PDB file of C-alpha atoms and ligand atoms in Angstrom:
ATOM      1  CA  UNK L   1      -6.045 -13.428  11.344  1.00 66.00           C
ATOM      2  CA  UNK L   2      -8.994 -11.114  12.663  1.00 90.00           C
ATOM      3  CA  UNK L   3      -6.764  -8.080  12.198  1.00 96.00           C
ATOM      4  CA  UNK L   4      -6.619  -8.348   8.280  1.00 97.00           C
ATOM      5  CA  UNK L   5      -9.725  -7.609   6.424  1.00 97.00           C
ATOM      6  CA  UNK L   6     -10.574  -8.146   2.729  1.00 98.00           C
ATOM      7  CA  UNK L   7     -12.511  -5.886   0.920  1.00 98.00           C
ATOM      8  CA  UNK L   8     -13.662  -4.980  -2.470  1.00 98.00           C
ATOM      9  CA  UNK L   9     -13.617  -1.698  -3.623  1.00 97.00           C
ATOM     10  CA  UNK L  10     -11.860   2.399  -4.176  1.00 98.00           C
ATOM     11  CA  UNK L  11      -9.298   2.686  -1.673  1.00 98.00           C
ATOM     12  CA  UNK L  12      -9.989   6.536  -1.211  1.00 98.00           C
ATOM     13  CA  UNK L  13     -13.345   5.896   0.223  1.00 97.00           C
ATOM     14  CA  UNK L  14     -12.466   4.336   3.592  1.00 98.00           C
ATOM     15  CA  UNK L  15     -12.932   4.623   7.236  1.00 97.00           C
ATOM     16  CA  UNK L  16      -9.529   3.753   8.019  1.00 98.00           C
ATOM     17  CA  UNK L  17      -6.350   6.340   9.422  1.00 98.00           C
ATOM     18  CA  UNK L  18      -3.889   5.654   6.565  1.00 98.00           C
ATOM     19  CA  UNK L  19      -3.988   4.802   3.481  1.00 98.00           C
ATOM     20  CA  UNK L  20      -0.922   3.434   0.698  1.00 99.00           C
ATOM     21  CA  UNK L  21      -0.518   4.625  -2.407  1.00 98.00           C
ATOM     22  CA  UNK L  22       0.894   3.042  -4.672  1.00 98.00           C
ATOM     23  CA  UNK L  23       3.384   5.543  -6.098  1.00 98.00           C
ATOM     24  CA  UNK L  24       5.980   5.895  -8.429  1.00 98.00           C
ATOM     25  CA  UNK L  25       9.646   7.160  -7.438  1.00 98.00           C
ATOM     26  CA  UNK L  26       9.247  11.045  -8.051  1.00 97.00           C
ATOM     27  CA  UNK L  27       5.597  11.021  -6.256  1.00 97.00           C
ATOM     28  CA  UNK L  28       4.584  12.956  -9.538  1.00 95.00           C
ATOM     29  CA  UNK L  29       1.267  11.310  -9.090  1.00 94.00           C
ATOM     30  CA  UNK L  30      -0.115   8.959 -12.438  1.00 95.00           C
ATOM     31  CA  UNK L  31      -2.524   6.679 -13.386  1.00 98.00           C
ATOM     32  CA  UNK L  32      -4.601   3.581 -11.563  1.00 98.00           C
ATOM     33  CA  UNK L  33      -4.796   3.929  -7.489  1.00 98.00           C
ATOM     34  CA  UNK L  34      -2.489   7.166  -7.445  1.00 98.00           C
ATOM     35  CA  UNK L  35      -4.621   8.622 -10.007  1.00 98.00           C
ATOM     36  CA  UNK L  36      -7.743   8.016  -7.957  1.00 98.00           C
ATOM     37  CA  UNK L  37      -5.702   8.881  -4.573  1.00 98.00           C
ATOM     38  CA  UNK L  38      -4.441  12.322  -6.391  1.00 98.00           C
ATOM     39  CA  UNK L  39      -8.253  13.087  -7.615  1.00 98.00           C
ATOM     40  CA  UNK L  40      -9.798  12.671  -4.900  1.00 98.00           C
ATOM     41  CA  UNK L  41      -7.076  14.303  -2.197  1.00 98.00           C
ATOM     42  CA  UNK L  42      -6.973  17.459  -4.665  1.00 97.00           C
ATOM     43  CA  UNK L  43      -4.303  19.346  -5.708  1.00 96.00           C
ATOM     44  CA  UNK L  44      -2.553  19.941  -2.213  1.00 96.00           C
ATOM     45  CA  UNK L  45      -1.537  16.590  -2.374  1.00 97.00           C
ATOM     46  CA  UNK L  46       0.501  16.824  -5.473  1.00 96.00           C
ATOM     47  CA  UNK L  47       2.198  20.493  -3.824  1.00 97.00           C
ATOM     48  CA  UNK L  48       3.465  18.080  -0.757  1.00 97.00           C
ATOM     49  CA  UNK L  49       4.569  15.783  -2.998  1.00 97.00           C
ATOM     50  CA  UNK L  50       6.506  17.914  -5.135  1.00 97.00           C
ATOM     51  CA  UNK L  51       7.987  19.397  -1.654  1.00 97.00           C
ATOM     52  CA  UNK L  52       8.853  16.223  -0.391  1.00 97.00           C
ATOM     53  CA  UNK L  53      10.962  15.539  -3.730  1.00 97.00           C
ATOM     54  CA  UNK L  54      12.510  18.457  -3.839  1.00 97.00           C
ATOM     55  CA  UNK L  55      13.630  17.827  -0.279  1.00 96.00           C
ATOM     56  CA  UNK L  56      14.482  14.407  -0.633  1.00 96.00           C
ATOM     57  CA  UNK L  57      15.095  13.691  -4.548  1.00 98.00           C
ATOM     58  CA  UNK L  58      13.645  10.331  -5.645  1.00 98.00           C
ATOM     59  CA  UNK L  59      11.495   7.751  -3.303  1.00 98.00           C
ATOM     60  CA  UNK L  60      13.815   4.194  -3.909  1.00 98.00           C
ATOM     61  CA  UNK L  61      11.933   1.337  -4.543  1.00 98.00           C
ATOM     62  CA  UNK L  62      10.937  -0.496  -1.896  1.00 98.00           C
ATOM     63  CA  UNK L  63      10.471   2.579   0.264  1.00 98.00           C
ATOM     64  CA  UNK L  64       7.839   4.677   1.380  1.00 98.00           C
ATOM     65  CA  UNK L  65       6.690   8.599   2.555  1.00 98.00           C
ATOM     66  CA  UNK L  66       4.242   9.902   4.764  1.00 98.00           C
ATOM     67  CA  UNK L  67       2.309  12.751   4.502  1.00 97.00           C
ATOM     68  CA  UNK L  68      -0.774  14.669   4.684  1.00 97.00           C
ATOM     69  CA  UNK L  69      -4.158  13.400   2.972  1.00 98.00           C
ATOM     70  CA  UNK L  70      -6.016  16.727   1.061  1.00 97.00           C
ATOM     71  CA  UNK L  71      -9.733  16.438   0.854  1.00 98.00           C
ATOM     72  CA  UNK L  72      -9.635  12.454   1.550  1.00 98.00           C
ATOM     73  CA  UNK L  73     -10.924  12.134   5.008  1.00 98.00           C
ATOM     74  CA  UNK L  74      -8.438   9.767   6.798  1.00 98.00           C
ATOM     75  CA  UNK L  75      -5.148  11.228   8.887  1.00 98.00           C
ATOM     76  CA  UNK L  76      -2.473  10.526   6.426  1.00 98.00           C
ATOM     77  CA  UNK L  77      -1.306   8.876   3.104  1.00 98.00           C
ATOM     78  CA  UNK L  78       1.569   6.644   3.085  1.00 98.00           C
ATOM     79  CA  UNK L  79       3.417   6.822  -0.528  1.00 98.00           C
ATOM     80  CA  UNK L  80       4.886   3.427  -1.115  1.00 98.00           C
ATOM     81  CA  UNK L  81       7.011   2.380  -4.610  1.00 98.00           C
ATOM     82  CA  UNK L  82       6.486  -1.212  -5.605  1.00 98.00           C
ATOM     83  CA  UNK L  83       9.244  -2.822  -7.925  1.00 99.00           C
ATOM     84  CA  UNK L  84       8.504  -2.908 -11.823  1.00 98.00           C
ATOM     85  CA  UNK L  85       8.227  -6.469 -12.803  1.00 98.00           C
ATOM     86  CA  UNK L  86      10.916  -7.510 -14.853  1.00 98.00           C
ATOM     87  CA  UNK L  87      10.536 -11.149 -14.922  1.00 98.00           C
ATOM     88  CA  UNK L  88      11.822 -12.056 -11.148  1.00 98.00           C
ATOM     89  CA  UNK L  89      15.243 -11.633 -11.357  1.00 98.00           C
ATOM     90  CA  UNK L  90      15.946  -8.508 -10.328  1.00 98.00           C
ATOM     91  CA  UNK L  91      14.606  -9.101  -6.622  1.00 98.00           C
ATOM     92  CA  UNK L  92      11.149  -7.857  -7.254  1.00 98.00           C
ATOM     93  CA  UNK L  93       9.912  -9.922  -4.136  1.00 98.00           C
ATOM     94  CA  UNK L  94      12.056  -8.656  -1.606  1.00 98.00           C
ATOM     95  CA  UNK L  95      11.457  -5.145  -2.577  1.00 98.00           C
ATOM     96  CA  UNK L  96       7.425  -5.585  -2.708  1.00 99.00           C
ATOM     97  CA  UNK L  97       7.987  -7.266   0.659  1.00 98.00           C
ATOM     98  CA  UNK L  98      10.048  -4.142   1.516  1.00 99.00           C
ATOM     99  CA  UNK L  99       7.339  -1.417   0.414  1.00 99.00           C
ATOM    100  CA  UNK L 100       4.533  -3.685   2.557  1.00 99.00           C
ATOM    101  CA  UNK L 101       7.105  -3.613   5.450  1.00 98.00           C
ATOM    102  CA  UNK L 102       8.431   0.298   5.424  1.00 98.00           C
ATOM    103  CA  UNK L 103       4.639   0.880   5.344  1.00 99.00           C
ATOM    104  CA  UNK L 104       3.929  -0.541   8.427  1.00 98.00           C
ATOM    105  CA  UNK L 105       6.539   1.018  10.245  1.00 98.00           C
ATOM    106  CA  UNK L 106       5.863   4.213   9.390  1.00 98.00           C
ATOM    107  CA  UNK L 107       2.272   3.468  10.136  1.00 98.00           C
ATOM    108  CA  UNK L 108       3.081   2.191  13.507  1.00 98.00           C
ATOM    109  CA  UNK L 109       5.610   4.974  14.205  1.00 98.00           C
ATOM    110  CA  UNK L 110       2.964   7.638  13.660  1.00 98.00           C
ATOM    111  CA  UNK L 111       0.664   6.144  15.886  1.00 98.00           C
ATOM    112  CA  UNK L 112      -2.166   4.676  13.721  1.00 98.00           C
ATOM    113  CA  UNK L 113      -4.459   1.854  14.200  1.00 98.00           C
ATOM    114  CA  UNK L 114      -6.201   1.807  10.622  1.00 98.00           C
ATOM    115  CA  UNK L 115      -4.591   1.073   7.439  1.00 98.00           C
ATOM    116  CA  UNK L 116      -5.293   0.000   4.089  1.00 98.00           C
ATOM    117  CA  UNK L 117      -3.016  -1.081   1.306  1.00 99.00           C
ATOM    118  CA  UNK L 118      -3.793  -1.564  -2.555  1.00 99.00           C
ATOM    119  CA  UNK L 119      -2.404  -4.434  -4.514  1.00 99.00           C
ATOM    120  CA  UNK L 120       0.729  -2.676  -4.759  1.00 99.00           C
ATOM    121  CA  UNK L 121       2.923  -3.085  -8.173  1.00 99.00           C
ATOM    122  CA  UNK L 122      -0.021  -5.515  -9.790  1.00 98.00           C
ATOM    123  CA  UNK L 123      -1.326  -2.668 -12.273  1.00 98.00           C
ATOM    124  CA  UNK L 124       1.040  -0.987 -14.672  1.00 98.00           C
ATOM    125  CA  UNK L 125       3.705  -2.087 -12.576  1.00 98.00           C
ATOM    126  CA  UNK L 126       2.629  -6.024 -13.998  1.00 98.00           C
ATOM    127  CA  UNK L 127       3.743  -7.782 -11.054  1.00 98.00           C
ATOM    128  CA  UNK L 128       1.925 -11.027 -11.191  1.00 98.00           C
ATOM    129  CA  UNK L 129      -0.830 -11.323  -9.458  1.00 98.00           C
ATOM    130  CA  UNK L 130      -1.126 -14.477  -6.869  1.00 98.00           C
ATOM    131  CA  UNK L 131       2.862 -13.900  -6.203  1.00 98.00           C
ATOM    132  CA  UNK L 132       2.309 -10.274  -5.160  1.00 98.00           C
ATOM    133  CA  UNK L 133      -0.635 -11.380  -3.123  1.00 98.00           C
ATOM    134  CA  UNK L 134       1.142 -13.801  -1.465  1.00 98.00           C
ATOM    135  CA  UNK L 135       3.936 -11.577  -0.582  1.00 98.00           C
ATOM    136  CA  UNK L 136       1.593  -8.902   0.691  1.00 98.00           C
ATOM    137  CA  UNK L 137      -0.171 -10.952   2.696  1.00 97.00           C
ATOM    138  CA  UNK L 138       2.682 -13.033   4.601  1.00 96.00           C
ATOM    139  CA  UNK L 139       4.802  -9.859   5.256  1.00 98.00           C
ATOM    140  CA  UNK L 140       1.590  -8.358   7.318  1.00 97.00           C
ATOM    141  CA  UNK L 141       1.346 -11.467   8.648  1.00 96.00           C
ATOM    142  CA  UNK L 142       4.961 -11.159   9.692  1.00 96.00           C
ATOM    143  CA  UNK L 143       4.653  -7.940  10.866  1.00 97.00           C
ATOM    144  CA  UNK L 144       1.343  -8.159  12.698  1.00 96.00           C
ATOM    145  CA  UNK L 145       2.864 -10.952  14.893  1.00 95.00           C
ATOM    146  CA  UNK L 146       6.041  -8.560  16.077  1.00 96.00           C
ATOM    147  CA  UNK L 147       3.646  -5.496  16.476  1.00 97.00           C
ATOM    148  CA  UNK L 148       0.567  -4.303  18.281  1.00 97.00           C
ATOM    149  CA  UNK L 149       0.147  -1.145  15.495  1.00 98.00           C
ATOM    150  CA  UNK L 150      -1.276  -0.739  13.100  1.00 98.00           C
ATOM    151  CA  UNK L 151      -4.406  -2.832  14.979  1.00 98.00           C
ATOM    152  CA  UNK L 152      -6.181  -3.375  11.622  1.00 98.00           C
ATOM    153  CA  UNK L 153      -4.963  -4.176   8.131  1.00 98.00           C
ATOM    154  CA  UNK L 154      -7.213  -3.645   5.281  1.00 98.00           C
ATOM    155  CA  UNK L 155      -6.616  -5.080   1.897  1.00 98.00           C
ATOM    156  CA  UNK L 156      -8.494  -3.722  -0.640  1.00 98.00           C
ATOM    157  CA  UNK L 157      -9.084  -5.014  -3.831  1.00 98.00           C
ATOM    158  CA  UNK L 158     -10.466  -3.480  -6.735  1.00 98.00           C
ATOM    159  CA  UNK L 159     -10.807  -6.632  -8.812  1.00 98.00           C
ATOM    160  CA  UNK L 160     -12.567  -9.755  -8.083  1.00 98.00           C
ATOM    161  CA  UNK L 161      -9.373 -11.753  -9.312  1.00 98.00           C
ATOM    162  CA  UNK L 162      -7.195 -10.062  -6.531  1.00 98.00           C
ATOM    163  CA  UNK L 163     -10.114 -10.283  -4.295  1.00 98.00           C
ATOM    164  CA  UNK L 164     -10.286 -13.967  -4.532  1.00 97.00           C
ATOM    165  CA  UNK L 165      -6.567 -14.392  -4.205  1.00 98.00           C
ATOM    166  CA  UNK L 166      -6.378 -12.711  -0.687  1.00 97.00           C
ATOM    167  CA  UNK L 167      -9.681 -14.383   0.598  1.00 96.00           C
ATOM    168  CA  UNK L 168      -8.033 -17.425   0.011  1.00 96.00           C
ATOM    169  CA  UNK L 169      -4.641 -16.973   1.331  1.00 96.00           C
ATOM    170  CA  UNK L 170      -6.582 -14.596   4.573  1.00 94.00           C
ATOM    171  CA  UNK L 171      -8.043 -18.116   5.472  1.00 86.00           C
ATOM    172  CA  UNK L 172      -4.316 -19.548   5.754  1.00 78.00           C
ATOM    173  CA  UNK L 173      -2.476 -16.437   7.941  1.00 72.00           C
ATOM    174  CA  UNK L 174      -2.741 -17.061  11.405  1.00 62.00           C
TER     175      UNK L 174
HETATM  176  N1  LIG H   1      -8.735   1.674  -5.113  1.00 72.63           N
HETATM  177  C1  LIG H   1      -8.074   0.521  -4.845  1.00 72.63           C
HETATM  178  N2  LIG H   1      -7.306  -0.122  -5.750  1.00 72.63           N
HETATM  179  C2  LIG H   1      -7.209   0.429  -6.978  1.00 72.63           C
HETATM  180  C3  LIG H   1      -7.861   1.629  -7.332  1.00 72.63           C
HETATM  181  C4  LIG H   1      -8.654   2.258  -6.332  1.00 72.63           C
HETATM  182  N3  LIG H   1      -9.306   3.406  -6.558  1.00 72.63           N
HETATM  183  N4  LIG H   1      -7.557   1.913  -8.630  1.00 72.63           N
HETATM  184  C5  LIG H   1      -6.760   0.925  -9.076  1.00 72.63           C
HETATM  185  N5  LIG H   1      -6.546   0.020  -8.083  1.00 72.63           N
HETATM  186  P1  LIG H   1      -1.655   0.496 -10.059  1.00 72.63           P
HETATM  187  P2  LIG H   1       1.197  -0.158  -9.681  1.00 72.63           P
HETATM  188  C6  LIG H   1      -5.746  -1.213  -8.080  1.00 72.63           C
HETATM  189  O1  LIG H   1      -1.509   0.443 -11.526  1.00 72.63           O
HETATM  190  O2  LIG H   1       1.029  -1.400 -10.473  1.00 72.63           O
HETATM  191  C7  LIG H   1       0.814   4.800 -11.365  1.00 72.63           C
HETATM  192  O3  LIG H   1       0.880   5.496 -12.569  1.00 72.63           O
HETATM  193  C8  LIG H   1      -5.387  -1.836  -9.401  1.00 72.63           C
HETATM  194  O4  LIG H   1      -6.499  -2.561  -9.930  1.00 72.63           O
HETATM  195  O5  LIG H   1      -2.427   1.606  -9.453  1.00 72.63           O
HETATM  196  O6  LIG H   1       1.939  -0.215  -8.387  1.00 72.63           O
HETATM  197  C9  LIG H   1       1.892   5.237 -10.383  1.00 72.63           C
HETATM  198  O7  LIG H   1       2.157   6.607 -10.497  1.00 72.63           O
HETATM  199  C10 LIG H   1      -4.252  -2.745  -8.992  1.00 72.63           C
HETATM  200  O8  LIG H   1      -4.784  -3.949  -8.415  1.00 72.63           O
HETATM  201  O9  LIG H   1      -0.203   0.554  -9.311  1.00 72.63           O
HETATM  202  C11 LIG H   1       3.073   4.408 -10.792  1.00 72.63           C
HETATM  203  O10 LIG H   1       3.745   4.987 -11.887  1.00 72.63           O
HETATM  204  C12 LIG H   1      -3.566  -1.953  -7.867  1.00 72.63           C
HETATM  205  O11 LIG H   1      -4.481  -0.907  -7.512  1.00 72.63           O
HETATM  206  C13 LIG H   1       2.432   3.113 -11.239  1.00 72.63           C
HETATM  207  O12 LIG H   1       1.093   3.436 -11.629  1.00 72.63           O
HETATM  208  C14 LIG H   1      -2.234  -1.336  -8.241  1.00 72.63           C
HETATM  209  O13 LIG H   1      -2.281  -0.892  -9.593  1.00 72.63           O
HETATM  210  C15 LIG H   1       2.347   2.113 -10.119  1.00 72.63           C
HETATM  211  O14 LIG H   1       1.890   0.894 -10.643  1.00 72.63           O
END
């Protein structure tokens, strides 16, 4: 589908309106892609976090915040929490699909045409690989059939394992 692109590379450095993090539930900011997101936004971004859970309490799995973006130039940073893996059983898919999906919508609700996601939950989260791929990419699939925003959907991949993965499965999403 010509409105999902695959790229290689750090999230924080792209021309896009949105970008996901992938966060845990008290958006205390931590290691891998919210460590880079959280250096590179500066420390504003951890104060609006830090409002945003005292306001609201925990972020549930599956669910996802918007908010402001610091010193990374793109409109807005969409906090998402990916499920833990914990062997399959304790609906990891639906709630990966879930974090991919609330993402969208509150991309699309705010307007945007840009976004890029992150390999959410396949770092210290240990979701597998290929299954997390394959659930990111068919529920933007999904979702970019139903909707006109966000226009473009940028994966990027900061390994050339989950790079291949999504090249592969971009060639069978139409
Ligand atoms: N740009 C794009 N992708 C990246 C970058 C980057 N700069 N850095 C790492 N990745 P992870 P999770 C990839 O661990 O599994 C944090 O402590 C990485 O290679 O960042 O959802 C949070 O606070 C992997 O493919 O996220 C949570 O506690 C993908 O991003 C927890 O980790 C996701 O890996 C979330 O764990």
């Amino acid at each position: 589908m010509s409105r999902i692109s695959v790229i290689s590379g750090d999230i924080t450095s792209l021309d896009v309106d949105v970008i996901v993090n992938a966060a845990n539930a008290q958006l205390q900011g931590g290691g891998g892609v919210d460590g880079a997101i959280h250096h590179a936004a500066g420390p504003e971004l951890l104060e609006q976090c830090a409002a945003i859970y005292r306001q609201n309490g925990a972020c549930p799995t599956g669910q996802a915040v918007i908010m402001g973006a610091g010193d990374i130039p793109v409109k807005a940073i969409i906090h998402a929490v990916g499920p833990v893996w914990q062997g399959g059983d304790c609906d990891e898919a639906g709630l990966l699909a879930d974090a991919y999906h609330n993402s969208l919508q509150l991309a699309a609700s705010h307007g945007y045409q840009r976004i890029a996601f992150p390999a959410i939950s396949t770092g210290i989260y240990g979701y597998p690989k290929p299954a997390a791929a394959q659930i990111a990419m068919s529920t933007v699939c999904d979702f970019l059939r139903n909707h006109s925003l966000p226009h473009q959907v940028v994966f990027c991949c900061y390994d050339q394992e989950t790079h291949d993965l999504y090249q592969h499965l971009l060639m069978n999403c139409d």
